mmCIF file of C-alpha atoms in Angstrom:
data_model
loop_
_atom_site.group_PDB
_atom_site.id
_atom_site.type_symbol
_atom_site.label_atom_id
_atom_site.label_comp_id
_atom_site.label_asym_id
_atom_site.label_seq_id
_atom_site.Cartn_x
_atom_site.Cartn_y
_atom_site.Cartn_z
ATOM 1 C CA UNK B 90 -25.202 4.146 -9.399
ATOM 2 C CA UNK B 91 -23.585 7.262 -10.857
ATOM 3 C CA UNK B 92 -19.892 7.128 -11.668
ATOM 4 C CA UNK B 93 -19.365 9.811 -8.983
ATOM 5 C CA UNK B 94 -21.080 7.607 -6.407
ATOM 6 C CA UNK B 95 -18.894 4.678 -7.393
ATOM 7 C CA UNK B 96 -15.784 6.871 -7.064
ATOM 8 C CA UNK B 97 -16.907 7.993 -3.595
ATOM 9 C CA UNK B 98 -17.294 4.357 -2.543
ATOM 10 C CA UNK B 99 -13.764 3.606 -3.804
ATOM 11 C CA UNK B 100 -12.350 6.664 -2.004
ATOM 12 C CA UNK B 101 -14.055 5.644 1.233
ATOM 13 C CA UNK B 102 -12.362 2.231 0.990
ATOM 14 C CA UNK B 103 -8.930 3.616 0.105
ATOM 15 C CA UNK B 104 -8.635 5.903 3.162
ATOM 16 C CA UNK B 105 -8.594 3.154 5.850
ATOM 17 C CA UNK B 106 -6.301 1.022 3.668
ATOM 18 C CA UNK B 107 -3.845 3.939 3.416
ATOM 19 C CA UNK B 108 -3.925 4.403 7.210
ATOM 20 C CA UNK B 109 -3.361 0.680 7.823
ATOM 21 C CA UNK B 110 -0.444 0.575 5.355
ATOM 22 C CA UNK B 111 1.158 3.549 7.084
ATOM 23 C CA UNK B 112 0.763 1.898 10.505
ATOM 24 C CA UNK B 113 2.190 -1.403 9.220
ATOM 25 C CA UNK B 114 5.251 0.400 7.853
ATOM 26 C CA UNK B 115 5.740 2.273 11.147
ATOM 27 C CA UNK B 116 5.543 -1.007 13.099
ATOM 28 C CA UNK B 117 8.305 -2.435 10.899
ATOM 29 C CA UNK B 118 10.661 0.149 12.448
ATOM 30 C CA UNK B 119 10.272 -1.784 15.715
ATOM 31 C CA UNK B 120 11.523 -5.304 14.876
ATOM 32 C CA UNK B 121 9.815 -7.894 17.030
ATOM 33 C CA UNK B 122 7.855 -5.069 18.669
ATOM 34 C CA UNK B 123 10.942 -3.591 20.359
ATOM 35 C CA UNK B 124 13.043 -0.465 19.878
ATOM 36 C CA UNK B 125 16.376 -1.301 18.223
ATOM 37 C CA UNK B 126 19.700 -0.052 19.533
ATOM 38 C CA UNK B 127 21.091 0.632 16.060
ATOM 39 C CA UNK B 128 19.080 1.712 13.002
ATOM 40 C CA UNK B 129 21.376 -0.416 10.828
ATOM 41 C CA UNK B 130 19.665 -3.476 12.339
ATOM 42 C CA UNK B 131 16.369 -2.640 10.607
ATOM 43 C CA UNK B 132 15.572 -4.422 7.336
ATOM 44 C CA UNK B 133 16.554 -2.231 4.366
ATOM 45 C CA UNK B 134 13.147 -2.376 2.637
ATOM 46 C CA UNK B 135 11.545 -0.684 5.657
ATOM 47 C CA UNK B 136 13.629 2.435 4.928
ATOM 48 C CA UNK B 137 12.120 2.757 1.432
ATOM 49 C CA UNK B 138 8.797 3.690 3.100
ATOM 50 C CA UNK B 139 6.607 1.579 0.805
ATOM 51 C CA UNK B 140 3.691 1.645 3.227
ATOM 52 C CA UNK B 141 4.129 5.257 4.300
ATOM 53 C CA UNK B 142 4.824 6.901 0.930
ATOM 54 C CA UNK B 143 3.522 4.473 -1.680
ATOM 55 C CA UNK B 144 0.335 3.098 -0.145
ATOM 56 C CA UNK B 145 -0.050 5.863 2.431
ATOM 57 C CA UNK B 146 0.661 9.426 1.322
ATOM 58 C CA UNK B 147 0.406 8.813 -2.430
ATOM 59 C CA UNK B 148 -2.890 6.985 -1.902
ATOM 60 C CA UNK B 149 -4.548 9.841 -0.005
ATOM 61 C CA UNK B 150 -4.501 12.090 -3.095
ATOM 62 C CA UNK B 151 -6.601 9.790 -5.292
ATOM 63 C CA UNK B 152 -8.815 8.865 -2.335
ATOM 64 C CA UNK B 153 -9.629 12.525 -1.631
ATOM 65 C CA UNK B 154 -10.245 13.222 -5.325
ATOM 66 C CA UNK B 155 -12.568 10.221 -5.555
ATOM 67 C CA UNK B 156 -14.469 11.388 -2.461
ATOM 68 C CA UNK B 157 -14.865 14.874 -3.926
ATOM 69 C CA UNK B 158 -16.416 13.661 -7.183
ATOM 70 C CA UNK B 159 -19.806 13.091 -5.536
ATOM 71 C CA UNK B 160 -19.955 16.443 -3.708
ATOM 72 C CA UNK B 161 -22.008 18.118 -6.431
ATOM 73 C CA UNK B 162 -25.630 17.200 -6.999
ATOM 74 C CA UNK B 163 -25.526 14.426 -9.586
ATOM 75 C CA UNK B 164 -28.862 15.212 -11.198
ATOM 76 C CA UNK B 165 -28.179 18.942 -11.302
ATOM 77 C CA UNK B 166 -25.363 18.239 -13.740
ATOM 78 C CA UNK B 167 -27.279 16.305 -16.365
ATOM 79 C CA UNK B 168 -27.391 18.089 -19.691
ATOM 80 C CA UNK B 169 -25.249 20.961 -18.435
ATOM 81 C CA UNK B 170 -21.897 20.808 -20.239
ATOM 82 C CA UNK B 171 -20.392 23.667 -18.194
ATOM 83 C CA UNK B 172 -20.561 21.875 -14.852
ATOM 84 C CA UNK B 173 -17.215 20.174 -15.478
ATOM 85 C CA UNK B 174 -18.234 16.681 -14.344
ATOM 86 C CA UNK B 175 -16.661 15.084 -17.418
ATOM 87 C CA UNK B 176 -13.376 16.861 -16.800
ATOM 88 C CA UNK B 177 -13.505 15.893 -13.117
ATOM 89 C CA UNK B 178 -13.988 12.254 -14.084
ATOM 90 C CA UNK B 179 -11.107 12.530 -16.551
ATOM 91 C CA UNK B 180 -8.835 14.010 -13.875
ATOM 92 C CA UNK B 181 -9.801 11.148 -11.556
ATOM 93 C CA UNK B 182 -8.221 8.771 -14.106
ATOM 94 C CA UNK B 183 -4.897 10.600 -13.694
ATOM 95 C CA UNK B 184 -5.113 10.430 -9.896
ATOM 96 C CA UNK B 185 -6.099 6.763 -10.108
ATOM 97 C CA UNK B 186 -2.920 6.163 -12.143
ATOM 98 C CA UNK B 187 -0.920 7.864 -9.370
ATOM 99 C CA UNK B 188 -2.618 5.530 -6.902
ATOM 100 C CA UNK B 189 -1.709 2.487 -9.001
ATOM 101 C CA UNK B 190 1.933 3.637 -9.061
ATOM 102 C CA UNK B 191 2.011 4.172 -5.283
ATOM 103 C CA UNK B 192 0.365 0.823 -4.568
ATOM 104 C CA UNK B 193 2.655 -0.868 -7.084
ATOM 105 C CA UNK B 194 5.700 0.600 -5.354
ATOM 106 C CA UNK B 195 4.572 -0.782 -1.997
ATOM 107 C CA UNK B 196 3.624 -4.137 -3.554
ATOM 108 C CA UNK B 197 7.038 -4.619 -5.173
ATOM 109 C CA UNK B 198 8.940 -3.566 -2.031
ATOM 110 C CA UNK B 199 6.874 -5.941 0.102
ATOM 111 C CA UNK B 200 7.422 -8.825 -2.309
ATOM 112 C CA UNK B 201 11.181 -8.189 -2.324
ATOM 113 C CA UNK B 202 11.239 -7.970 1.493
ATOM 114 C CA UNK B 203 9.287 -11.223 1.832
ATOM 115 C CA UNK B 204 11.620 -12.992 -0.570
ATOM 116 C CA UNK B 205 14.765 -11.647 1.087
ATOM 117 C CA UNK B 206 13.675 -12.160 4.686
ATOM 118 C CA UNK B 207 14.450 -9.980 7.703
ATOM 119 C CA UNK B 208 17.806 -8.670 8.839
ATOM 120 C CA UNK B 209 18.725 -10.311 12.128
ATOM 121 C CA UNK B 210 21.560 -11.338 14.424
ATOM 122 C CA UNK B 211 22.654 -14.903 13.680
ATOM 123 C CA UNK B 212 25.044 -15.258 16.606
ATOM 124 C CA UNK B 213 28.059 -13.879 14.782
ATOM 125 C CA UNK B 214 26.781 -10.868 12.801
ATOM 126 C CA UNK B 215 23.771 -8.855 11.674
ATOM 127 C CA UNK B 216 22.866 -10.149 8.221
ATOM 128 C CA UNK B 217 20.175 -11.554 5.945
ATOM 129 C CA UNK B 218 20.485 -15.301 6.651
ATOM 130 C CA UNK B 219 17.772 -16.435 4.231
ATOM 131 C CA UNK B 220 18.025 -16.765 0.451
ATOM 132 C CA UNK B 221 15.284 -16.573 -2.172
ATOM 133 C CA UNK B 222 12.423 -17.050 0.252
ATOM 134 C CA UNK B 223 13.675 -20.443 1.470
ATOM 135 C CA UNK B 224 12.485 -19.626 4.998
ATOM 136 C CA UNK B 225 8.842 -19.305 3.930
ATOM 137 C CA UNK B 226 8.282 -23.052 3.624
ATOM 138 C CA UNK B 227 10.890 -24.196 6.143
ATOM 139 C CA UNK B 228 10.093 -22.870 9.619
ATOM 140 C CA UNK B 229 13.116 -24.555 11.170
ATOM 141 C CA UNK B 230 15.304 -21.969 9.416
ATOM 142 C CA UNK B 231 13.681 -19.271 11.553
ATOM 143 C CA UNK B 232 15.940 -20.365 14.419
ATOM 144 C CA UNK B 233 18.895 -18.856 12.556
ATOM 145 C CA UNK B 234 17.680 -15.445 13.746
ATOM 146 C CA UNK B 235 18.587 -15.096 17.404
ATOM 147 C CA UNK B 236 17.764 -11.436 17.775
ATOM 148 C CA UNK B 237 15.428 -9.524 17.712
ATOM 149 C CA UNK B 238 13.036 -12.047 19.173
ATOM 150 C CA UNK B 239 10.213 -13.098 16.845
ATOM 151 C CA UNK B 240 11.607 -10.985 13.993
ATOM 152 C CA UNK B 241 10.698 -13.513 11.276
ATOM 153 C CA UNK B 242 6.941 -13.756 12.043
ATOM 154 C CA UNK B 243 6.901 -9.996 12.727
ATOM 155 C CA UNK B 244 8.324 -9.089 9.308
ATOM 156 C CA UNK B 245 6.417 -11.861 7.556
ATOM 157 C CA UNK B 246 3.081 -10.697 8.962
ATOM 158 C CA UNK B 247 3.563 -6.969 8.357
ATOM 159 C CA UNK B 248 5.064 -7.260 4.873
ATOM 160 C CA UNK B 249 2.338 -9.754 3.923
ATOM 161 C CA UNK B 250 -0.293 -7.265 5.084
ATOM 162 C CA UNK B 251 1.383 -4.528 3.052
ATOM 163 C CA UNK B 252 1.487 -6.822 0.020
ATOM 164 C CA UNK B 253 -2.217 -7.690 0.283
ATOM 165 C CA UNK B 254 -3.436 -4.164 1.065
ATOM 166 C CA UNK B 255 -1.363 -2.538 -1.678
ATOM 167 C CA UNK B 256 -2.693 -5.154 -4.116
ATOM 168 C CA UNK B 257 -6.263 -4.243 -3.119
ATOM 169 C CA UNK B 258 -5.449 -0.540 -3.521
ATOM 170 C CA UNK B 259 -4.065 -1.132 -7.018
ATOM 171 C CA UNK B 260 -7.228 -3.041 -8.003
ATOM 172 C CA UNK B 261 -9.500 -0.294 -6.595
ATOM 173 C CA UNK B 262 -7.573 2.404 -8.467
ATOM 174 C CA UNK B 263 -7.786 0.264 -11.611
ATOM 175 C CA UNK B 264 -11.572 0.094 -11.160
ATOM 176 C CA UNK B 265 -11.631 3.898 -10.923
ATOM 177 C CA UNK B 266 -9.728 4.148 -14.220
ATOM 178 C CA UNK B 267 -12.557 2.217 -15.913
ATOM 179 C CA UNK B 268 -15.207 4.127 -13.938
ATOM 180 C CA UNK B 269 -13.535 7.423 -14.859
ATOM 181 C CA UNK B 270 -13.557 6.474 -18.543
ATOM 182 C CA UNK B 271 -17.305 5.819 -18.359
ATOM 183 C CA UNK B 272 -17.793 9.113 -16.538
ATOM 184 C CA UNK B 273 -15.714 10.999 -19.089
ATOM 185 C CA UNK B 274 -17.530 9.506 -22.077
ATOM 186 C CA UNK B 275 -21.083 9.352 -20.708
ATOM 187 C CA UNK B 276 -21.042 12.044 -18.059
ATOM 188 C CA UNK B 277 -21.688 11.341 -14.407
ATOM 189 C CA UNK B 278 -25.272 10.197 -14.669
ATOM 190 C CA UNK B 279 -26.662 10.809 -18.144
ATOM 191 C CA UNK B 280 -25.886 7.299 -19.412
ATOM 192 C CA UNK B 281 -26.387 5.567 -16.112
ATOM 193 C CA UNK B 282 -30.003 6.538 -15.529
ATOM 194 C CA UNK B 283 -29.262 8.330 -12.261
ATOM 195 C CA UNK B 284 -31.634 11.172 -13.104
ATOM 196 C CA UNK B 285 -34.484 8.863 -13.808
#
């Protein structure tokens, strides 16, 4: 497989992941699946838009660049230095680094949110009743949150999805860094035997 073909495969995978991360972040604005009366009752990490900006918008740039690397005829480029395939592969490394940063941003925010727990009404005030992820292993602590209903599993599920998907995105962008290095050094298909 040419390095451009590999990049296209990575880009095709990154697009649905970016859409899913964006949707997960949007759902977090509706704690327990309901509209809140006051925006101050939404968990702080949701407002940092890790899924929308980091793993969503920032991830579409590298994904589109990766998809565009295969648009030219692979075999028509072999031996022709002016076609710019090596430079395109080099630029894909830069966009892959942007993707790693965006995914890393979402990953860190999700990890912090999972450790901190959701903001909820405990019966006296809106606060963060959990400390250092103690609620993750002890489900009886979930009863401390009286409102919104089912806020703990809601946040736990969505932030866990963001954590996993952003981790996958970071790995895929890391693969493109290596793939882009091969493409920059060898060309898109000269070293890989794509042209036969």
